[in-house]
Coordinates of C-alpha atoms in Angstrom, one line a residue:
X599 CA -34.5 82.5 129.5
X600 CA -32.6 80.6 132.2
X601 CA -34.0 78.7 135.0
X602 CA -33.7 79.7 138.8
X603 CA -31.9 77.3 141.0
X604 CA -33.9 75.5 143.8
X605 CA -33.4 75.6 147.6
X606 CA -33.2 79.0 148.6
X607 CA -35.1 81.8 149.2
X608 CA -33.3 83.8 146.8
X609 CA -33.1 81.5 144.2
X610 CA -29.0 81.2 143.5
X611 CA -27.3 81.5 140.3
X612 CA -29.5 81.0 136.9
X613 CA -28.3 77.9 135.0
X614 CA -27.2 79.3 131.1
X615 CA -29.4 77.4 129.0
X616 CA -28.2 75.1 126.1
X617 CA -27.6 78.3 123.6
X618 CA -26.1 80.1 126.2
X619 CA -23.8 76.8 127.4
X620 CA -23.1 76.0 123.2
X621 CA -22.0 79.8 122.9
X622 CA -20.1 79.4 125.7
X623 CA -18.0 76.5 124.2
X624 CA -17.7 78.3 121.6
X625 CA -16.4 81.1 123.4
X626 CA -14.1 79.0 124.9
X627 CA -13.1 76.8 121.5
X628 CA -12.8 80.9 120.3
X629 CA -10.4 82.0 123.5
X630 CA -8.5 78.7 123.4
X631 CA -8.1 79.5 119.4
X632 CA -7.7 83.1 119.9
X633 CA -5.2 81.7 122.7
X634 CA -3.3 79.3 120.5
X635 CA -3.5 82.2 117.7
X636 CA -2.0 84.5 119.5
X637 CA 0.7 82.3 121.1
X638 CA 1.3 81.0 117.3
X639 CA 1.2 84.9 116.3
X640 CA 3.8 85.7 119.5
X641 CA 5.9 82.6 117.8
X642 CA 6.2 84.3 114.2
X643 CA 6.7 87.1 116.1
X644 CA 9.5 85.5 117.7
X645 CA 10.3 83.5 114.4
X646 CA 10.5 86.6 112.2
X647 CA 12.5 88.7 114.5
X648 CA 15.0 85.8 114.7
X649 CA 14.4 84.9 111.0
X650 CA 15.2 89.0 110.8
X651 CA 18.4 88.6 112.6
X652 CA 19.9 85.8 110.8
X653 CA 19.1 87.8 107.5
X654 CA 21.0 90.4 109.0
X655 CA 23.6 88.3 109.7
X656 CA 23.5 86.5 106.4
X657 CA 23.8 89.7 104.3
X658 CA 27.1 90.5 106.7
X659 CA 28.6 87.4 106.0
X660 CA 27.5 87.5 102.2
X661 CA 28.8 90.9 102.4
X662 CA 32.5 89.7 104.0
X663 CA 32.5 86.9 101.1
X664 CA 31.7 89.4 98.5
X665 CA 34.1 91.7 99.9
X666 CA 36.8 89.0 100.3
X667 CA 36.1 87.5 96.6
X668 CA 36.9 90.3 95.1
X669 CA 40.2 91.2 96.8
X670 CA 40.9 87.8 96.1
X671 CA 39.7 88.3 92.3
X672 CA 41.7 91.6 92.5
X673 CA 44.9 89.5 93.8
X674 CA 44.2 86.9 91.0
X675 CA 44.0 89.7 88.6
X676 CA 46.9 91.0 89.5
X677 CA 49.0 87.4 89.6
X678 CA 47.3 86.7 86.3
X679 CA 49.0 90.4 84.9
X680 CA 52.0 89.2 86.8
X681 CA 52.4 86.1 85.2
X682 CA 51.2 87.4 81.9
X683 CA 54.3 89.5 82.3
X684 CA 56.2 86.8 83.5
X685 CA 55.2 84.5 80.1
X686 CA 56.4 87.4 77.8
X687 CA 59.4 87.6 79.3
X688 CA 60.0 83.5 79.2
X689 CA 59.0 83.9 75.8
X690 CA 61.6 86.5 74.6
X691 CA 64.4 84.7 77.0
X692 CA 63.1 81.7 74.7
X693 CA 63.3 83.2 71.5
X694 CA 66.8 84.6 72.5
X695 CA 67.8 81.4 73.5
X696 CA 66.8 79.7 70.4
X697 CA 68.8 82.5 68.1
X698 CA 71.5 82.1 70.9
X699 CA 71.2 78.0 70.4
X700 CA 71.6 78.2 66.8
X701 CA 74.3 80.4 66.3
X702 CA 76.1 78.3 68.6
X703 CA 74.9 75.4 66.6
X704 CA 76.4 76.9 63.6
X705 CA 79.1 78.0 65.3
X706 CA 79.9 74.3 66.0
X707 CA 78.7 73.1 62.8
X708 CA 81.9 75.6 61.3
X709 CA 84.3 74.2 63.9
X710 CA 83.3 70.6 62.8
X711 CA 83.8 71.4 59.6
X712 CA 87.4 73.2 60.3
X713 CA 88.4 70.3 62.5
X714 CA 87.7 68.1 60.1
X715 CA 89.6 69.9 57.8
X716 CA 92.3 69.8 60.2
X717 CA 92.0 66.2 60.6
X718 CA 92.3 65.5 57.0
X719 CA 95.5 67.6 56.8
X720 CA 96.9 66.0 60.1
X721 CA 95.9 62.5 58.5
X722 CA 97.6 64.1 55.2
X723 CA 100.8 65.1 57.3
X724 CA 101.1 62.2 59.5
X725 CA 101.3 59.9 56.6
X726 CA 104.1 62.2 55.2
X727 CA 105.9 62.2 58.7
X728 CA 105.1 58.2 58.6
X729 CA 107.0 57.8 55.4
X730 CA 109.9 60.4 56.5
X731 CA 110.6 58.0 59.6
X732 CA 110.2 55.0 57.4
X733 CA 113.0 57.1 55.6
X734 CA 114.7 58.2 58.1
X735 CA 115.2 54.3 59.5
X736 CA 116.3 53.4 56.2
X737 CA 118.9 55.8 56.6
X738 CA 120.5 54.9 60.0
X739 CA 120.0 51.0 58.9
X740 CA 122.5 52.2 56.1
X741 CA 124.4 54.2 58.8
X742 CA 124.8 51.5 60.8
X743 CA 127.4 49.8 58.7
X744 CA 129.6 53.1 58.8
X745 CA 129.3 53.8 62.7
X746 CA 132.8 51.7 63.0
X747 CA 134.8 54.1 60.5
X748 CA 132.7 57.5 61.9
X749 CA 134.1 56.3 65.4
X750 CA 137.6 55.9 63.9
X751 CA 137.8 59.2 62.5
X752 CA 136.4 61.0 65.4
X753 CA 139.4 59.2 67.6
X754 CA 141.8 59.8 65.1
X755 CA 140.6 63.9 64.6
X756 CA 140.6 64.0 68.6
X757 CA 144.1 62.7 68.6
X758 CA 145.4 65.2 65.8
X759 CA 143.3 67.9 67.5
X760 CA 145.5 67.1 71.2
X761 CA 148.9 66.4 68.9
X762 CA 148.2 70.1 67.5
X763 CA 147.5 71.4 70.2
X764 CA 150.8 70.2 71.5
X765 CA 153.0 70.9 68.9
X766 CA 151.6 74.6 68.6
X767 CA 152.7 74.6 72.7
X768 CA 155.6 73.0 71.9
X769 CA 156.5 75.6 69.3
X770 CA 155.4 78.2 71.3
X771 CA 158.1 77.2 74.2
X772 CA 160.9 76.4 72.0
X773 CA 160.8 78.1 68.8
X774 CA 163.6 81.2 69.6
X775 CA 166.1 83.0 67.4
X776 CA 169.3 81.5 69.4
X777 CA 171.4 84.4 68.9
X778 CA 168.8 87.0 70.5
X779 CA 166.7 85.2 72.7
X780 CA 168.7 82.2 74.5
X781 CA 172.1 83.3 75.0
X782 CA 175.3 82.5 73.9
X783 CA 176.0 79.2 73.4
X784 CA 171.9 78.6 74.4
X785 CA 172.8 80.2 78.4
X786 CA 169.5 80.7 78.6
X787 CA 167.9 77.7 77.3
X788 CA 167.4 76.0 80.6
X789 CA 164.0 77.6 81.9
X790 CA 162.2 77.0 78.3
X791 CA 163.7 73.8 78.9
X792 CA 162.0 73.2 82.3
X793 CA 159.2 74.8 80.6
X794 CA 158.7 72.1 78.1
X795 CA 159.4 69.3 80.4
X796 CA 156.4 70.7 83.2
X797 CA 153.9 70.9 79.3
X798 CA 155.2 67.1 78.1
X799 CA 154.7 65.6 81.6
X800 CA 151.9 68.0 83.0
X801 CA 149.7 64.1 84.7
X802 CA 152.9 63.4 86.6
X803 CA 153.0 66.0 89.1
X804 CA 156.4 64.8 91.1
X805 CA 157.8 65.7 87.9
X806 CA 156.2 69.0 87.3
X807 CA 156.7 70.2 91.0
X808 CA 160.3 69.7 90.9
X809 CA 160.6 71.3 87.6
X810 CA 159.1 74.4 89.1
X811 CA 161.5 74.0 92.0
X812 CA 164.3 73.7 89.4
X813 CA 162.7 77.1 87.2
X814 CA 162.9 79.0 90.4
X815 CA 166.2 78.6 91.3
X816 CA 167.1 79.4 87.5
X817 CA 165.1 82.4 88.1
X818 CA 167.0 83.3 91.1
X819 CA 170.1 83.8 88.7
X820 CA 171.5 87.7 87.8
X821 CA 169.4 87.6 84.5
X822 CA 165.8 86.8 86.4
X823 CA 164.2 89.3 84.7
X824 CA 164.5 88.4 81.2
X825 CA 163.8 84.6 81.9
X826 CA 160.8 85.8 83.6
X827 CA 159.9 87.6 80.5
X828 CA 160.7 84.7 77.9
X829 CA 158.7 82.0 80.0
X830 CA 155.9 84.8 79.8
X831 CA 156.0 85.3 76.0
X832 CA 156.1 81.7 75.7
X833 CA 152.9 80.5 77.3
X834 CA 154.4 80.1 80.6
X835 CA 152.1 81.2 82.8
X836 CA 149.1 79.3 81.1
X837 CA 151.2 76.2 81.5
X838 CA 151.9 76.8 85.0
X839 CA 147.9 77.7 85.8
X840 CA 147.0 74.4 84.1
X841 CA 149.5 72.6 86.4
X842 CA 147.8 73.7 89.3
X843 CA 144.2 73.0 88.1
X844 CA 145.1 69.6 87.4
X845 CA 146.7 68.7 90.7
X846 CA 144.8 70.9 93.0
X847 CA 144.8 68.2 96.2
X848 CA 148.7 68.2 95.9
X849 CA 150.1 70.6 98.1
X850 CA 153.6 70.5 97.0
X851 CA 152.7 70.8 93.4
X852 CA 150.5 73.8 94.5
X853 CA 153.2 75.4 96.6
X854 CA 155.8 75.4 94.2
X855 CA 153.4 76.8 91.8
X856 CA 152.5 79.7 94.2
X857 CA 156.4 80.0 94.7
X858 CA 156.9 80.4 90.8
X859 CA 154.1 82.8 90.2
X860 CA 155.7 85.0 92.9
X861 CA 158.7 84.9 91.4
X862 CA 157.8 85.6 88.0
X863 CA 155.3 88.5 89.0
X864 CA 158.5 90.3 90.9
X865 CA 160.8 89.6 88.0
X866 CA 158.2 90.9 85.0
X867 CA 155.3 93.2 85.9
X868 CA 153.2 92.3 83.0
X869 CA 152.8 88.6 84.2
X870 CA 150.6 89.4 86.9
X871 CA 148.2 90.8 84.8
X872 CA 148.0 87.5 82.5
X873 CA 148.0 86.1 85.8
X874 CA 144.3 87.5 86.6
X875 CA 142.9 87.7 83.8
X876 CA 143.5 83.6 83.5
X877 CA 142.1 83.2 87.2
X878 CA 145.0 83.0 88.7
X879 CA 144.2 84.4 92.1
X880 CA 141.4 82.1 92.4
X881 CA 143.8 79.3 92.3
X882 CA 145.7 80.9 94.4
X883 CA 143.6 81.0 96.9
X884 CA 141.7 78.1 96.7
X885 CA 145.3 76.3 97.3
X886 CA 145.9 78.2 100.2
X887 CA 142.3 77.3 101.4
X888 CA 142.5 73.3 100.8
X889 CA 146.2 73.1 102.5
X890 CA 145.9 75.3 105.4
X891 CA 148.0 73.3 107.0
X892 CA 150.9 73.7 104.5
X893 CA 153.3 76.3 105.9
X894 CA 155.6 76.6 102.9
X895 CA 151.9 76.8 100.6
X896 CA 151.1 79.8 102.7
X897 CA 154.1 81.7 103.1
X898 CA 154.2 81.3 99.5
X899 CA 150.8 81.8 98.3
X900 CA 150.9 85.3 100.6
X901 CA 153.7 85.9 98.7
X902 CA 152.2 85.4 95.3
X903 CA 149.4 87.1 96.4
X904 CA 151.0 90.3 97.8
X905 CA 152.7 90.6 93.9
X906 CA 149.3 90.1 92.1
X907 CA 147.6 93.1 95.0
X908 CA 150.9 95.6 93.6
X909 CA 148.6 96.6 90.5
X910 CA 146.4 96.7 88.3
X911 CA 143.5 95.9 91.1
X912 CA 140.9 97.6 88.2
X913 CA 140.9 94.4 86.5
X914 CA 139.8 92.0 89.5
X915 CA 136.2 91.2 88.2
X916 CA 134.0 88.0 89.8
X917 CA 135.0 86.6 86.6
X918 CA 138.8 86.8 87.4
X919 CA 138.5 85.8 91.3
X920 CA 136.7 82.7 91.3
X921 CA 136.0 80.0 88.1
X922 CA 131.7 79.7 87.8
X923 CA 131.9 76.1 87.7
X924 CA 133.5 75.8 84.6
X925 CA 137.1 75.3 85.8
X926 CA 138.8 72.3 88.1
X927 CA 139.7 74.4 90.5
X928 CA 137.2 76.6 92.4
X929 CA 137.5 78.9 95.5
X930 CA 135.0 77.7 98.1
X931 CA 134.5 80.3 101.3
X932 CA 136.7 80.6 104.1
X933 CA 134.0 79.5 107.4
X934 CA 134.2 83.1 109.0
X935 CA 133.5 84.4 105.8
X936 CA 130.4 86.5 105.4
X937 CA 127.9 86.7 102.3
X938 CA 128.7 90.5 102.3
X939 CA 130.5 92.0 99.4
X940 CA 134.1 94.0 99.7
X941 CA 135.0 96.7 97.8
X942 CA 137.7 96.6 95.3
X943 CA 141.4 98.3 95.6
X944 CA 140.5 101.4 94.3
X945 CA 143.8 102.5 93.3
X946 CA 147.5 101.4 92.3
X947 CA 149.0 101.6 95.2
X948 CA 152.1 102.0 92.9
X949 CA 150.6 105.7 92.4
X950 CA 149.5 106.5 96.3
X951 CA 151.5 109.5 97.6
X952 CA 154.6 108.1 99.7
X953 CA 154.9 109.0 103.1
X954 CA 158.5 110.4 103.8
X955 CA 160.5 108.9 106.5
X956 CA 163.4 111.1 108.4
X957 CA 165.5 108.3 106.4
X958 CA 164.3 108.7 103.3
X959 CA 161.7 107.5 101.2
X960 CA 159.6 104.6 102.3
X961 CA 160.7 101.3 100.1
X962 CA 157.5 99.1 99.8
X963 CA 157.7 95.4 100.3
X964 CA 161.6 95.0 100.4
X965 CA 161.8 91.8 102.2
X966 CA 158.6 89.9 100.5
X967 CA 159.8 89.1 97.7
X968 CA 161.5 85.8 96.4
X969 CA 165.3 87.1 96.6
X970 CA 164.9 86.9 100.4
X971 CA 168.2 87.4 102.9
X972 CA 168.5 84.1 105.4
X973 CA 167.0 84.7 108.6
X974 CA 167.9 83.7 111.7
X975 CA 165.3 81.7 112.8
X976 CA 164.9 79.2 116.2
X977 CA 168.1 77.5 117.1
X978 CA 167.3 73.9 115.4
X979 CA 164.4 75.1 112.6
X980 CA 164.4 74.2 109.3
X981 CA 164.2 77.5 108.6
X982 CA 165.7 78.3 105.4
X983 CA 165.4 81.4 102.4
X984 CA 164.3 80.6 98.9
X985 CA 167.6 80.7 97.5
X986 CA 169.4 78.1 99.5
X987 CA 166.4 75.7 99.6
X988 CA 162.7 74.7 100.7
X989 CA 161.9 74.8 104.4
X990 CA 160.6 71.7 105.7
X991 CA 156.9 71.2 105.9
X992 CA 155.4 71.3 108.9
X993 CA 152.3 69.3 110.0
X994 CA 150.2 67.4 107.3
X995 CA 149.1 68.7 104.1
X996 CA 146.8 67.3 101.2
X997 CA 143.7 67.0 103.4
X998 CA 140.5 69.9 103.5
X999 CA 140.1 71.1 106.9
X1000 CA 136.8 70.0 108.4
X1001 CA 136.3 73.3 109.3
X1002 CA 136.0 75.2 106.0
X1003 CA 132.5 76.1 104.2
X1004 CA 133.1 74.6 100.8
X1005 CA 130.7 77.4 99.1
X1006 CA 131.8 79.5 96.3
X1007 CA 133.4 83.3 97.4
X1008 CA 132.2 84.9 94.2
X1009 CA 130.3 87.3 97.0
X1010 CA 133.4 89.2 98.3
X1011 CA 135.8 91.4 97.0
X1012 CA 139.6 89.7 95.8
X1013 CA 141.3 92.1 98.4
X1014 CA 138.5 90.6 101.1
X1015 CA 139.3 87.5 100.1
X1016 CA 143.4 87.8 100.2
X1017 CA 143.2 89.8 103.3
X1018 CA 140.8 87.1 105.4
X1019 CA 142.7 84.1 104.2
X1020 CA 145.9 85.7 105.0
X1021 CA 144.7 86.3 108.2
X1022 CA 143.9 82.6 108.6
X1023 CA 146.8 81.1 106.8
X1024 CA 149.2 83.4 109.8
X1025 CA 146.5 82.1 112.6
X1026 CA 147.2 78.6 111.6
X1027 CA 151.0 78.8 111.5
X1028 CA 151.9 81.6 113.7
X1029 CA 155.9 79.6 114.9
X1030 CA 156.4 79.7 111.1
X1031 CA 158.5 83.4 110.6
X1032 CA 158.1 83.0 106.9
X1033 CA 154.0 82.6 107.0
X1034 CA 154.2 85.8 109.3
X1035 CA 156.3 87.5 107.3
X1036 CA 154.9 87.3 103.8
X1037 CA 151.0 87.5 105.6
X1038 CA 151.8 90.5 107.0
X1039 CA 153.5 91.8 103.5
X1040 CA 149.9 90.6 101.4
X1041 CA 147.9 92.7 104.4
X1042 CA 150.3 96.0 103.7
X1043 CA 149.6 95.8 100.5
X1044 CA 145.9 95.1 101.0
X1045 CA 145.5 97.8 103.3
X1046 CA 147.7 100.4 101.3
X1047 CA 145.3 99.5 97.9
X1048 CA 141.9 99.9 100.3
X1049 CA 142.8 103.0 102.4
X1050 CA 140.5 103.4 105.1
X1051 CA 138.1 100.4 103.9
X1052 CA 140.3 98.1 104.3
X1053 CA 141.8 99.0 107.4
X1054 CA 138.4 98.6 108.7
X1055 CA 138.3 94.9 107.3
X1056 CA 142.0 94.4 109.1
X1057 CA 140.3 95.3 111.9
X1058 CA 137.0 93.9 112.2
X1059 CA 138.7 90.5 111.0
X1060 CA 140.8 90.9 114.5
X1061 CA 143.8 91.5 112.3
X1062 CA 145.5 93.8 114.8
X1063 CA 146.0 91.0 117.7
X1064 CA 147.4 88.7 114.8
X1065 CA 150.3 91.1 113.6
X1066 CA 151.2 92.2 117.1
X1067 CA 151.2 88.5 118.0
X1068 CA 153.4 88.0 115.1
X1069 CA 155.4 91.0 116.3
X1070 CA 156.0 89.3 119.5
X1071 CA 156.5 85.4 118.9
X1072 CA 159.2 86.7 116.1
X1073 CA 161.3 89.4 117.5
X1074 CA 164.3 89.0 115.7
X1075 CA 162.7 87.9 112.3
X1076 CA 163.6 91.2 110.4
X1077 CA 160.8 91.1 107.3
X1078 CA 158.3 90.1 109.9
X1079 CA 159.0 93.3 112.0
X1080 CA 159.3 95.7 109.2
X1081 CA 156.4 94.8 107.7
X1082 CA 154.4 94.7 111.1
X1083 CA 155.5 98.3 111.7
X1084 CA 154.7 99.5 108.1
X1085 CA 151.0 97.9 109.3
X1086 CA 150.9 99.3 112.0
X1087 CA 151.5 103.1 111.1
X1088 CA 148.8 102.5 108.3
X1089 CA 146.2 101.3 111.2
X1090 CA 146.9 104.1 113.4
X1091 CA 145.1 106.2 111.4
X1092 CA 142.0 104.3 112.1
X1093 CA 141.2 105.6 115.6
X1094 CA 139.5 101.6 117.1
X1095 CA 142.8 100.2 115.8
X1096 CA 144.6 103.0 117.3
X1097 CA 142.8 102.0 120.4
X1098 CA 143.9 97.9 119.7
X1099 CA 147.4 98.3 119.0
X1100 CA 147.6 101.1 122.4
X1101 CA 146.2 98.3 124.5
X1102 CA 147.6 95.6 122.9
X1103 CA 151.4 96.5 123.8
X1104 CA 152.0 97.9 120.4
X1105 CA 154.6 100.3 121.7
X1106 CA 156.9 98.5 123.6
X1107 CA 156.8 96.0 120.7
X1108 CA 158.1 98.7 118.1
X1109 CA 161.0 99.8 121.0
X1110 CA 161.6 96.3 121.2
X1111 CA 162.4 96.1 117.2
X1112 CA 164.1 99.5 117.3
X1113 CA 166.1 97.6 120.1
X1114 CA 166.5 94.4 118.4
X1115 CA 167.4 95.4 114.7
X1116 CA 169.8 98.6 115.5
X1117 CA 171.6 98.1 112.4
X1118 CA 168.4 97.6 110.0
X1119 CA 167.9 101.2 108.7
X1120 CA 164.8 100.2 106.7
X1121 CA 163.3 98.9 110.1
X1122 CA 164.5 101.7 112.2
X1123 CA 162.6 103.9 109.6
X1124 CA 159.4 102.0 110.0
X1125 CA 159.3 101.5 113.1
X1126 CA 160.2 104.8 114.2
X1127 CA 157.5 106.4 111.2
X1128 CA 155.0 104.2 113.3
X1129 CA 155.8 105.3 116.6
X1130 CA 155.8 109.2 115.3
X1131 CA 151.8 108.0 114.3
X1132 CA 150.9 106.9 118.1
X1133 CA 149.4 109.7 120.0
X1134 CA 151.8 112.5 121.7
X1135 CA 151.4 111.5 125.3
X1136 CA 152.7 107.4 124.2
X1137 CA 155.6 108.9 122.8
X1138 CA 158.8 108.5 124.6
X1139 CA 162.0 110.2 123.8
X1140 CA 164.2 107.7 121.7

């Protein structure tokens, strides 16, 4: 048992003894053990609840990777169905392609095999065409040597071929039965005579234009008609045509041709109709286009012209009016001309009913024709009628005016045509009474063929002022007043000519005529028919 403590009277604490102080350290050693043990018990505590977490979390992230492995093993399978699907299909489209691939190969293979076969033929052929031009050589070598004599013959054939051609003309002019044909004692010779001299000497146009000069005044004699007729049935008026295709740029030549062809189309009817079937009014008008400046061209081309518009105006065809190109002489287009088409005369104006006159029946074109009265022109003209001789020309001629479209007309109408280069032909020359009076004979004519249509022309060409201007410059130039009246009564009917020819003066210029030509019955008539046409209230008493 433990000891007391000394120095005190109650003794103090008891001192352990060496048991009691081991068993205390090992109490302690135990405590501090105990004390470590249960901080190292607190630490797997700590440990394993941590250790417990990161499981937890371990088995969520091995959960997300399973769960994300197997979509991505699910996508994978379904890529790998995908592209299984995608490999059958490459292999089909491959096994198509290899059938396609070899047919095509065969296909080729054949084509090779043709061409080839071609090749050899071509090969086969060209050595055939190789001999046929080795041939052919040999041949023109050997024709060489004959080329001098093939040359000869073909000069001597085209000489025969022109001297035939000549003689069968020549035989065509000349060959008559004396006794029925030319006349006693060969009268009537002299035009087939003139005839033959314009077909020998057809390049020398002085020649040929005073032949036609000389056939006109033959024509002029009592028996006009039947020359007329002769120089028809002889190839007259083909002769006369080729004349004026050959010397188109002469205006004399041209104007006595125009002179003739009126003549002969007054004298025998039938001529005007070989006269447009052989394109005669084409020429005629082309000459009146390229010398414009030509008053005795005009006057007589209008003349010519107002023959050929008398009848048959069924038969003007494009054809007829103007040469396509294949002819010398073609009609280019006035310059006021438009591209428009006409209309055609619809109607012999030989069969139109005739208006009766208090004088009698109406006599178409008296004056234009080429047995024409002497007028009494300006004191000092030159001014002369086709029987006693050729007026003088005026002005230049032979030259194309600068102002003139040089395009084909084949567009318009023949009676457009005529009618606009009438009117042109009397604006260019309105002191000459002849152009006046044979322009305003081709419009009557024009306008009685065309009725109402081509009164509207007249007038939309501004063909009213010109025939009352030609009405007044020429008062006492008789054919140019009757034929101005006989216009006039036909416009009336139109009522904006009516209105033109009112204002215009057109009634004191008919008193005037009435005034002037008192002793004219065939003008008293017209121009008293036209004045009966004006309205009531520009009427006087006569």
């Amino acid at each position: 048992m433990g000891k007391k403590a000394k120095g005190g009277d109650k003794g103090g604490e008891v001192l352990p003894t060496e048991a009691e102080s081991t068993l205390l350290l090992k109490i302690a050693a135990l405590e501090e053990k105990l004390a470590r043990i249960q901080h190292d018990a607190d630490s797997a505590v700590g440990f394993a609840a941590t250790s417990k977490d990161q499981l937890a979390k371990q088995k969520k992230d091995q959960k997300d990777i399973v769960d994300y492995l197997s979509m991505q093993l699910a996508q994978k399978k379904e890529d790998y169905a995908a592209l299984e699907e995608r490999y059958a299909q490459l292999v089909q489209a491959k096994e198509e392609s290899e059938k396609r691939l070899n047919q095509m190969l065969e296909d080729l293979k054949a084509e090779l095999k043709e061409t080839q076969s071609k090749l050899a033929a071509s090969e086969a052929q060209c050595a055939q065409l190789t001999a046929q031009v080795i041939e052919i050589g040999q041949l023109r070598a050997g024709a060489q040597g004959d080329a001098g004599a093939k040359a000869t013959l073909t000069a001597e054939l085209e000489r025969y071929k022109a001297m035939l051609k000549q003689s069968e003309q020549h035989l065509t002019v000349l060959a008559v039965a004396e006794d029925r044909i030319i006349g006693e004692n060969g009268a009537r010779a002299l035009p087939l005579m003139l005839l033959e001299a314009i077909r020998l000497h057809l390049a020398k146009p002085v020649l040929v234009e005073q032949a036609m000069v000389a056939m006109q005044y033959v024509l002029s004699e009592a028996h006009g008609h039947a020359d007329s007729e002769l120089i028809r049935t002889r190839g007259g008026i083909d002769i006369i045509l080729d004349a004026m295709r050959r010397h188109a740029e002469i205006a004399e030549l041209q104007s006595s041709a125009c002179g003739l062809l009126w003549k002969l189309a007054f004298a025998d009817p039938p001529t005007r109709d070989i006269v447009i079937r052989s394109e005669g009014i084409a020429l005629i008008m082309a000459g009146m286009q390229r010398h414009h400046v030509h008053p005795r061209l005009q006057y007589n081309a209008c003349g010519a012209l107002r023959q050929m518009l008398v009848t048959a105006p069924r038969d003007f065809s494009k054809e007829s009016q103007i040469a396509a190109g294949t002819r010398p002489a073609e009609l280019p287009a006035v310059g006021s001309m438009s591209g428009r088409r006409g209309r055609g005369l619809p109607q012999d104006p030989r069969t139109l009913p005739m208006r009766i006159s208090p004088g009698g029946p109406v006599r178409i074109a008296s004056r234009s024709n080429p047995h024409l009265q002497p007028l009494q022109g300006p004191p000092g003209s030159s001014l002369r009628s086709s029987m006693g001789g050729r007026p003088a020309t005026i002005g230049g001629s032979g030259r194309r005016g600068d102002d003139l479209d040089p395009r084909l007309a084949a567009k318009e109408d023949v009676s457009v045509q005529a009618l606009k280069l009438t009117l042109q032909s009397m604006a260019a020359h309105p002191e000459t009474p002849l152009v006046q009076e044979y322009g305003c004979g081709t419009l009557l004519n024009v306008v009685l063929g065309g009725g109402m249509s081509m009164a509207q022309k007249l007038y939309g060409e501004a063909g009213v002022p010109t025939i009352l201007e030609a009405m007044r410059t020429h008062p006492m130039a008789t054919g140019v007043q009757i034929h101005s009246c006989a216009l006039i009564k036909e416009l009336a009917e139109f009522q904006p000519a009516l209105k033109l020819i009112e204002d215009g003066g057109g009634r004191s210029l008919l008193l005037a005529a009435l005034h002037n030509h008192q002793y004219n019955d065939e003008l008293l008539t017209r121009a008293t028919e036209a004045l009966r046409y004006l309205p009531e209230e520009l009427k006087i008493e006569l």
